[in-house]
PDB file of C-alpha atoms in Angstrom:
ATOM      1  CA  MET A  29      -0.066  -0.208   0.154  1.00  0.00           C
ATOM      2  CA  HIS A  30       2.886   2.567   0.825  1.00  0.00           C
ATOM      3  CA  VAL A  31       4.141   1.903  -2.772  1.00  0.00           C
ATOM      4  CA  VAL A  32       1.061   2.450  -4.672  1.00  0.00           C
ATOM      5  CA  THR A  33      -0.293   5.178  -2.752  1.00  0.00           C
ATOM      6  CA  GLY A  34       3.088   6.942  -1.100  1.00  0.00           C
ATOM      7  CA  LYS A  35       3.490  10.371  -2.038  1.00  0.00           C
ATOM      8  CA  PRO A  36       6.369  11.491  -0.187  1.00  0.00           C
ATOM      9  CA  LYS A  37       8.570  14.076  -1.454  1.00  0.00           C
ATOM     10  CA  TYR A  38      11.950  12.160  -1.439  1.00  0.00           C
ATOM     11  CA  ALA A  39      12.596   8.750  -2.791  1.00  0.00           C
ATOM     12  CA  ARG A  40      14.623   7.696   0.950  1.00  0.00           C
ATOM     13  CA  PHE A  41      11.147   8.695   2.432  1.00  0.00           C
ATOM     14  CA  GLY A  42       8.873   5.635   0.632  1.00  0.00           C
ATOM     15  CA  LEU A  43       8.565   2.692   1.361  1.00  0.00           C
ATOM     16  CA  GLU A  44      12.510   1.373   2.178  1.00  0.00           C
ATOM     17  CA  GLY A  45      12.291   5.037   4.483  1.00  0.00           C
ATOM     18  CA  VAL A  46       9.091   3.321   7.123  1.00  0.00           C
ATOM     19  CA  LEU A  47      10.123   2.888  10.468  1.00  0.00           C
ATOM     20  CA  PRO A  48      10.042  -1.278  11.301  1.00  0.00           C
ATOM     21  CA  ASP A  49       7.523  -0.067  13.764  1.00  0.00           C
ATOM     22  CA  PHE A  50       5.360   0.719  10.997  1.00  0.00           C
ATOM     23  CA  ILE A  51       5.392  -1.173   7.893  1.00  0.00           C
ATOM     24  CA  GLU A  52       3.286  -3.511   8.552  1.00  0.00           C
ATOM     25  CA  VAL A  53       0.454  -1.394   9.730  1.00  0.00           C
ATOM     26  CA  PRO A  54      -1.149  -0.966   6.436  1.00  0.00           C
ATOM     27  CA  SER A  55      -1.557  -5.260   5.372  1.00  0.00           C
ATOM     28  CA  GLN A  56      -2.677  -5.690   8.641  1.00  0.00           C
ATOM     29  CA  MET A  57      -5.104  -3.321   8.801  1.00  0.00           C
ATOM     30  CA  LEU A  58      -6.670  -4.221   5.850  1.00  0.00           C
ATOM     31  CA  GLU A  59      -6.838  -8.409   7.670  1.00  0.00           C
ATOM     32  CA  ASN A  60      -9.151  -6.710   9.209  1.00  0.00           C
ATOM     33  CA  TRP A  61     -11.646  -6.264   6.421  1.00  0.00           C
ATOM     34  CA  ALA A  62     -11.964 -10.359   5.865  1.00  0.00           C
ATOM     35  CA  TRP A  63     -13.433 -10.544   9.384  1.00  0.00           C
ATOM     36  CA  LYS A  64     -16.431  -8.018   8.902  1.00  0.00           C
ATOM     37  CA  GLU A  65     -19.746  -9.650   8.130  1.00  0.00           C
ATOM     38  CA  GLU A  66     -20.975  -7.109   5.432  1.00  0.00           C
ATOM     39  CA  ILE A  67     -17.743  -7.692   3.321  1.00  0.00           C
ATOM     40  CA  LEU A  68     -17.907 -11.111   3.900  1.00  0.00           C
ATOM     41  CA  GLU A  69     -21.882 -11.213   1.880  1.00  0.00           C
ATOM     42  CA  LEU A  70     -20.019  -8.675  -0.523  1.00  0.00           C
ATOM     43  CA  LEU A  71     -16.942 -10.980  -1.220  1.00  0.00           C
ATOM     44  CA  SER A  72     -19.292 -14.166  -1.387  1.00  0.00           C
ATOM     45  CA  GLY A  73     -21.227 -16.090  -4.250  1.00  0.00           C
ATOM     46  CA  HIS A  74     -21.927 -18.874  -5.761  1.00  0.00           C
ATOM     47  CA  TYR A  75     -19.195 -19.510  -8.663  1.00  0.00           C
ATOM     48  CA  GLU A  76     -22.406 -20.181 -11.244  1.00  0.00           C
ATOM     49  CA  ASP A  77     -24.413 -17.371  -9.381  1.00  0.00           C
ATOM     50  CA  SER A  78     -23.352 -14.381  -7.337  1.00  0.00           C
ATOM     51  CA  GLU A  79     -26.173 -13.461  -6.105  1.00  0.00           C
ATOM     52  CA  LYS A  80     -26.967 -16.897  -3.865  1.00  0.00           C
ATOM     53  CA  LYS A  81     -24.720 -15.809  -1.113  1.00  0.00           C
ATOM     54  CA  LEU A  82     -23.576 -17.397   2.227  1.00  0.00           C
ATOM     55  CA  PRO A  83     -25.939 -17.832   4.609  1.00  0.00           C
ATOM     56  CA  SER A  84     -25.292 -15.164   7.669  1.00  0.00           C
ATOM     57  CA  GLU A  85     -25.091 -18.498   9.823  1.00  0.00           C
ATOM     58  CA  THR A  86     -22.409 -19.438   8.117  1.00  0.00           C
ATOM     59  CA  LEU A  87     -20.755 -16.007   8.087  1.00  0.00           C
ATOM     60  CA  LYS A  88     -20.735 -15.782  11.783  1.00  0.00           C
ATOM     61  CA  LYS A  89     -18.907 -19.140  12.579  1.00  0.00           C
ATOM     62  CA  MET A  90     -16.426 -18.102   9.937  1.00  0.00           C
ATOM     63  CA  ILE A  91     -16.242 -15.095  12.185  1.00  0.00           C
ATOM     64  CA  GLU A  92     -16.151 -16.766  15.325  1.00  0.00           C
ATOM     65  CA  ALA A  93     -13.540 -18.774  14.576  1.00  0.00           C
ATOM     66  CA  LYS A  94     -11.095 -15.897  14.133  1.00  0.00           C
ATOM     67  CA  LEU A  95     -10.521 -16.839  17.614  1.00  0.00           C
ATOM     68  CA  LEU A  96      -9.571 -19.898  17.551  1.00  0.00           C
ATOM     69  CA  ASN A  97      -5.393 -21.278  19.007  1.00  0.00           C
ATOM     70  CA  ILE A  98      -4.933 -16.854  18.806  1.00  0.00           C
ATOM     71  CA  GLY A  99      -4.022 -17.077  22.172  1.00  0.00           C
ATOM     72  CA  CYS A 100      -1.300 -19.797  20.870  1.00  0.00           C
ATOM     73  CA  PHE A 101      -0.269 -17.565  17.644  1.00  0.00           C
ATOM     74  CA  GLN A 102       0.355 -14.673  20.160  1.00  0.00           C
ATOM     75  CA  LEU A 103       3.013 -16.816  21.926  1.00  0.00           C
ATOM     76  CA  ARG A 104       4.349 -17.814  18.841  1.00  0.00           C
ATOM     77  CA  GLN A 105       4.904 -14.235  17.719  1.00  0.00           C
ATOM     78  CA  VAL A 106       6.240 -13.314  21.207  1.00  0.00           C
ATOM     79  CA  PHE A 107       8.646 -16.069  21.005  1.00  0.00           C
ATOM     80  CA  TYR A 108       9.752 -15.152  17.809  1.00  0.00           C
ATOM     81  CA  ALA A 109      10.606 -11.180  18.798  1.00  0.00           C
ATOM     82  CA  SER A 110      12.388 -12.646  21.674  1.00  0.00           C
ATOM     83  CA  ILE A 111      14.237 -15.657  19.686  1.00  0.00           C
ATOM     84  CA  ASP A 112      15.393 -12.886  17.058  1.00  0.00           C
ATOM     85  CA  MET A 113      15.956 -10.118  19.894  1.00  0.00           C
ATOM     86  CA  LEU A 114      18.466 -12.674  21.802  1.00  0.00           C
ATOM     87  CA  TYR A 115      19.997 -13.533  18.901  1.00  0.00           C
ATOM     88  CA  HIS A 116      20.929 -10.516  18.010  1.00  0.00           C
ATOM     89  CA  THR A 117      21.762  -8.721  21.148  1.00  0.00           C
ATOM     90  CA  LYS A 118      23.325 -11.019  23.530  1.00  0.00           C
ATOM     91  CA  GLY A 119      24.051 -13.657  20.984  1.00  0.00           C
ATOM     92  CA  ALA A 120      23.703 -17.460  21.299  1.00  0.00           C
ATOM     93  CA  LYS A 121      26.732 -20.152  21.187  1.00  0.00           C
ATOM     94  CA  ASN A 122      23.882 -22.777  19.859  1.00  0.00           C
ATOM     95  CA  THR A 123      21.461 -21.497  17.877  1.00  0.00           C
ATOM     96  CA  THR A 124      19.476 -24.408  18.318  1.00  0.00           C
ATOM     97  CA  GLU A 125      19.313 -25.159  21.594  1.00  0.00           C
ATOM     98  CA  ALA A 126      18.305 -20.986  22.948  1.00  0.00           C
ATOM     99  CA  PHE A 127      15.569 -21.797  20.356  1.00  0.00           C
ATOM    100  CA  LEU A 128      14.064 -24.820  21.582  1.00  0.00           C
ATOM    101  CA  ASP A 129      15.215 -23.734  25.521  1.00  0.00           C
ATOM    102  CA  LEU A 130      13.559 -20.380  25.245  1.00  0.00           C
ATOM    103  CA  PHE A 131      10.316 -21.714  23.244  1.00  0.00           C
ATOM    104  CA  GLU A 132       9.822 -24.172  25.709  1.00  0.00           C
ATOM    105  CA  GLU A 133       9.917 -21.418  28.274  1.00  0.00           C
ATOM    106  CA  ILE A 134       7.749 -19.156  26.083  1.00  0.00           C
ATOM    107  CA  THR A 135       4.465 -21.236  24.660  1.00  0.00           C
ATOM    108  CA  GLY A 136       5.264 -24.341  27.166  1.00  0.00           C
ATOM    109  CA  PHE A 137       5.110 -26.651  24.662  1.00  0.00           C
ATOM    110  CA  ASP A 138       7.395 -29.040  24.519  1.00  0.00           C
ATOM    111  CA  ARG A 139      10.620 -28.542  22.684  1.00  0.00           C
ATOM    112  CA  ILE A 140      11.128 -31.314  20.171  1.00  0.00           C
ATOM    113  CA  GLU A 141      14.317 -33.078  19.978  1.00  0.00           C
ATOM    114  CA  ASN A 142      16.350 -33.074  17.514  1.00  0.00           C
ATOM    115  CA  THR A 143      15.600 -30.740  15.221  1.00  0.00           C
ATOM    116  CA  THR A 144      16.475 -27.301  14.408  1.00  0.00           C
ATOM    117  CA  PRO A 145      13.927 -25.336  14.052  1.00  0.00           C
ATOM    118  CA  ASP A 146      15.916 -22.139  13.747  1.00  0.00           C
ATOM    119  CA  ALA A 147      16.811 -23.118  10.632  1.00  0.00           C
ATOM    120  CA  GLY A 148      13.562 -22.397   9.439  1.00  0.00           C
ATOM    121  CA  PHE A 149      13.296 -18.470  10.844  1.00  0.00           C
ATOM    122  CA  GLY A 150      14.187 -16.850   7.973  1.00  0.00           C
ATOM    123  CA  HIS A 151      13.643 -13.009   9.131  1.00  0.00           C
ATOM    124  CA  ILE A 152      16.437 -12.911  11.155  1.00  0.00           C
ATOM    125  CA  MET A 153      18.622 -12.673   8.125  1.00  0.00           C
ATOM    126  CA  SER A 154      16.642 -10.707   6.131  1.00  0.00           C
ATOM    127  CA  SER A 155      16.463  -7.188   6.626  1.00  0.00           C
ATOM    128  CA  TYR A 156      14.097  -8.019   9.840  1.00  0.00           C
ATOM    129  CA  ALA A 157      17.122  -8.815  11.462  1.00  0.00           C
ATOM    130  CA  ALA A 158      15.995  -7.567  14.884  1.00  0.00           C
ATOM    131  CA  GLY A 159      12.504  -6.773  13.736  1.00  0.00           C
ATOM    132  CA  TYR A 160      10.450  -9.483  14.198  1.00  0.00           C
ATOM    133  CA  TYR A 161       8.729  -7.478  17.006  1.00  0.00           C
ATOM    134  CA  SER A 162       7.388  -5.174  14.727  1.00  0.00           C
ATOM    135  CA  TYR A 163       4.335  -7.743  13.266  1.00  0.00           C
ATOM    136  CA  LEU A 164       3.302  -7.298  16.934  1.00  0.00           C
ATOM    137  CA  TRP A 165       3.821  -3.722  17.587  1.00  0.00           C
ATOM    138  CA  SER A 166       2.050  -3.413  14.011  1.00  0.00           C
ATOM    139  CA  LYS A 167      -0.790  -5.508  15.228  1.00  0.00           C
ATOM    140  CA  VAL A 168      -1.622  -2.689  17.851  1.00  0.00           C
ATOM    141  CA  TYR A 169      -1.479   0.816  15.397  1.00  0.00           C
ATOM    142  CA  ALA A 170      -3.351  -1.285  12.710  1.00  0.00           C
ATOM    143  CA  GLU A 171      -6.319  -2.397  15.263  1.00  0.00           C
ATOM    144  CA  ASP A 172      -6.152   1.151  16.328  1.00  0.00           C
ATOM    145  CA  LEU A 173      -6.819   2.492  13.281  1.00  0.00           C
ATOM    146  CA  PHE A 174      -8.996   0.509  11.649  1.00  0.00           C
ATOM    147  CA  THR A 175     -11.541   1.862  14.716  1.00  0.00           C
ATOM    148  CA  LYS A 176     -12.524   4.759  12.609  1.00  0.00           C
ATOM    149  CA  PHE A 177     -13.579   2.674   9.957  1.00  0.00           C
ATOM    150  CA  GLU A 178     -15.735   0.611  12.219  1.00  0.00           C
ATOM    151  CA  LYS A 179     -17.436   3.877  13.482  1.00  0.00           C
ATOM    152  CA  ASN A 180     -17.172   5.706  10.574  1.00  0.00           C
ATOM    153  CA  GLY A 181     -18.543   2.986   7.910  1.00  0.00           C
ATOM    154  CA  PHE A 182     -16.037   0.010   6.401  1.00  0.00           C
ATOM    155  CA  MET A 183     -16.809   1.025   3.087  1.00  0.00           C
ATOM    156  CA  ASP A 184     -16.703   4.317   3.889  1.00  0.00           C
ATOM    157  CA  GLU A 185     -14.572   7.058   1.295  1.00  0.00           C
ATOM    158  CA  GLU A 186     -14.017   9.898   3.378  1.00  0.00           C
ATOM    159  CA  THR A 187     -12.681   7.877   5.963  1.00  0.00           C
ATOM    160  CA  GLY A 188     -10.761   5.887   3.206  1.00  0.00           C
ATOM    161  CA  LEU A 189      -9.053   8.716   1.648  1.00  0.00           C
ATOM    162  CA  GLU A 190      -8.221  10.740   4.850  1.00  0.00           C
ATOM    163  CA  TYR A 191      -6.183   6.888   5.544  1.00  0.00           C
ATOM    164  CA  ARG A 192      -5.234   7.515   2.642  1.00  0.00           C
ATOM    165  CA  GLU A 193      -3.463  10.791   2.704  1.00  0.00           C
ATOM    166  CA  THR A 194      -2.533  10.724   6.367  1.00  0.00           C
ATOM    167  CA  ILE A 195      -1.275   6.840   7.315  1.00  0.00           C
ATOM    168  CA  LEU A 196      -0.112   5.614   3.400  1.00  0.00           C
ATOM    169  CA  ALA A 197       0.539   8.925   1.292  1.00  0.00           C
ATOM    170  CA  PRO A 198       3.818  10.100   3.642  1.00  0.00           C
ATOM    171  CA  GLY A 199       5.211   7.188   3.990  1.00  0.00           C
ATOM    172  CA  GLY A 200       8.332   7.789   6.448  1.00  0.00           C
ATOM    173  CA  SER A 201       8.977  11.203   6.286  1.00  0.00           C
ATOM    174  CA  ARG A 202       6.217  11.998   9.114  1.00  0.00           C
ATOM    175  CA  ASP A 203       6.691   9.939  12.979  1.00  0.00           C
ATOM    176  CA  PRO A 204       4.022   6.957  12.516  1.00  0.00           C
ATOM    177  CA  ASP A 205       2.715   8.753  16.729  1.00  0.00           C
ATOM    178  CA  GLU A 206       1.787  11.948  15.175  1.00  0.00           C
ATOM    179  CA  MET A 207       0.002  10.377  12.005  1.00  0.00           C
ATOM    180  CA  VAL A 208      -1.654   7.968  13.972  1.00  0.00           C
ATOM    181  CA  LYS A 209      -3.091  11.405  16.079  1.00  0.00           C
ATOM    182  CA  GLU A 210      -4.110  13.297  13.206  1.00  0.00           C
ATOM    183  CA  PHE A 211      -5.538  10.600  11.481  1.00  0.00           C
ATOM    184  CA  LEU A 212      -7.669   9.376  14.567  1.00  0.00           C
ATOM    185  CA  GLY A 213      -8.093  12.729  16.594  1.00  0.00           C
ATOM    186  CA  ARG A 214      -6.130  11.121  19.814  1.00  0.00           C
ATOM    187  CA  GLU A 215      -3.198   9.434  20.734  1.00  0.00           C
ATOM    188  CA  SER A 216      -3.030   5.649  19.976  1.00  0.00           C
ATOM    189  CA  ASN A 217      -3.557   2.769  23.077  1.00  0.00           C
ATOM    190  CA  ASN A 218      -3.429  -0.711  23.018  1.00  0.00           C
ATOM    191  CA  GLU A 219      -7.695  -1.442  23.891  1.00  0.00           C
ATOM    192  CA  ALA A 220      -8.579  -2.089  20.225  1.00  0.00           C
ATOM    193  CA  PHE A 221      -5.650  -4.774  20.384  1.00  0.00           C
ATOM    194  CA  LEU A 222      -6.715  -6.217  23.147  1.00  0.00           C
ATOM    195  CA  ARG A 223     -10.270  -6.406  22.017  1.00  0.00           C
ATOM    196  CA  SER A 224      -8.999  -8.238  18.806  1.00  0.00           C
ATOM    197  CA  LEU A 225      -7.566 -11.317  21.333  1.00  0.00           C
ATOM    198  CA  GLY A 226     -10.879 -11.566  22.463  1.00  0.00           C
ATOM    199  CA  ILE A 227      -9.454  -9.189  25.811  1.00  0.00           C
ATOM    200  CA  GLY A 228     -12.097  -6.578  26.985  1.00  0.00           C
ATOM    201  CA  GLU A 229     -15.277  -5.182  26.425  1.00  0.00           C
TER     202      GLU A 229
END
């Protein structure tokens, strides 16, 4: 989204200039539309007759399934962020042992001996090195920004244009906290994120 709608004055502040804490915000916020009944109904349709929509009861069950294993998924994200930081700060003489030890400690699941799961964690050798935490941090921003669409309507054109101009267009040329405050009319908080996990109101 930053690439398509960004309009920073200098190329340096395009996609590559967006701070790691904010880079995943647009994609994570867009995921929210796929969990709203009216949007799913709009997108659904039988392949032979697009007027035949998924029943409301089916849509509701699909949406309820969003929280299935959400706790395990969040623990996984915390674990990956933690092992990433460990590797890039303290380091580890044996990365596999460190991975398996921390996996058990954070998730509570048993380790699987004689495996090297750290070899499949590609983020640690990419532009996300020491930045995996940004997935969780961006999710907090994304859920908070989405509250404005919940209030004004998921397909509200004015809100969409304001989001485009305030959040996407500047790319990395503005401080994310300032952009979020301008868009929401308040400081960002984690309340919407907690609700997305089934915690709180």
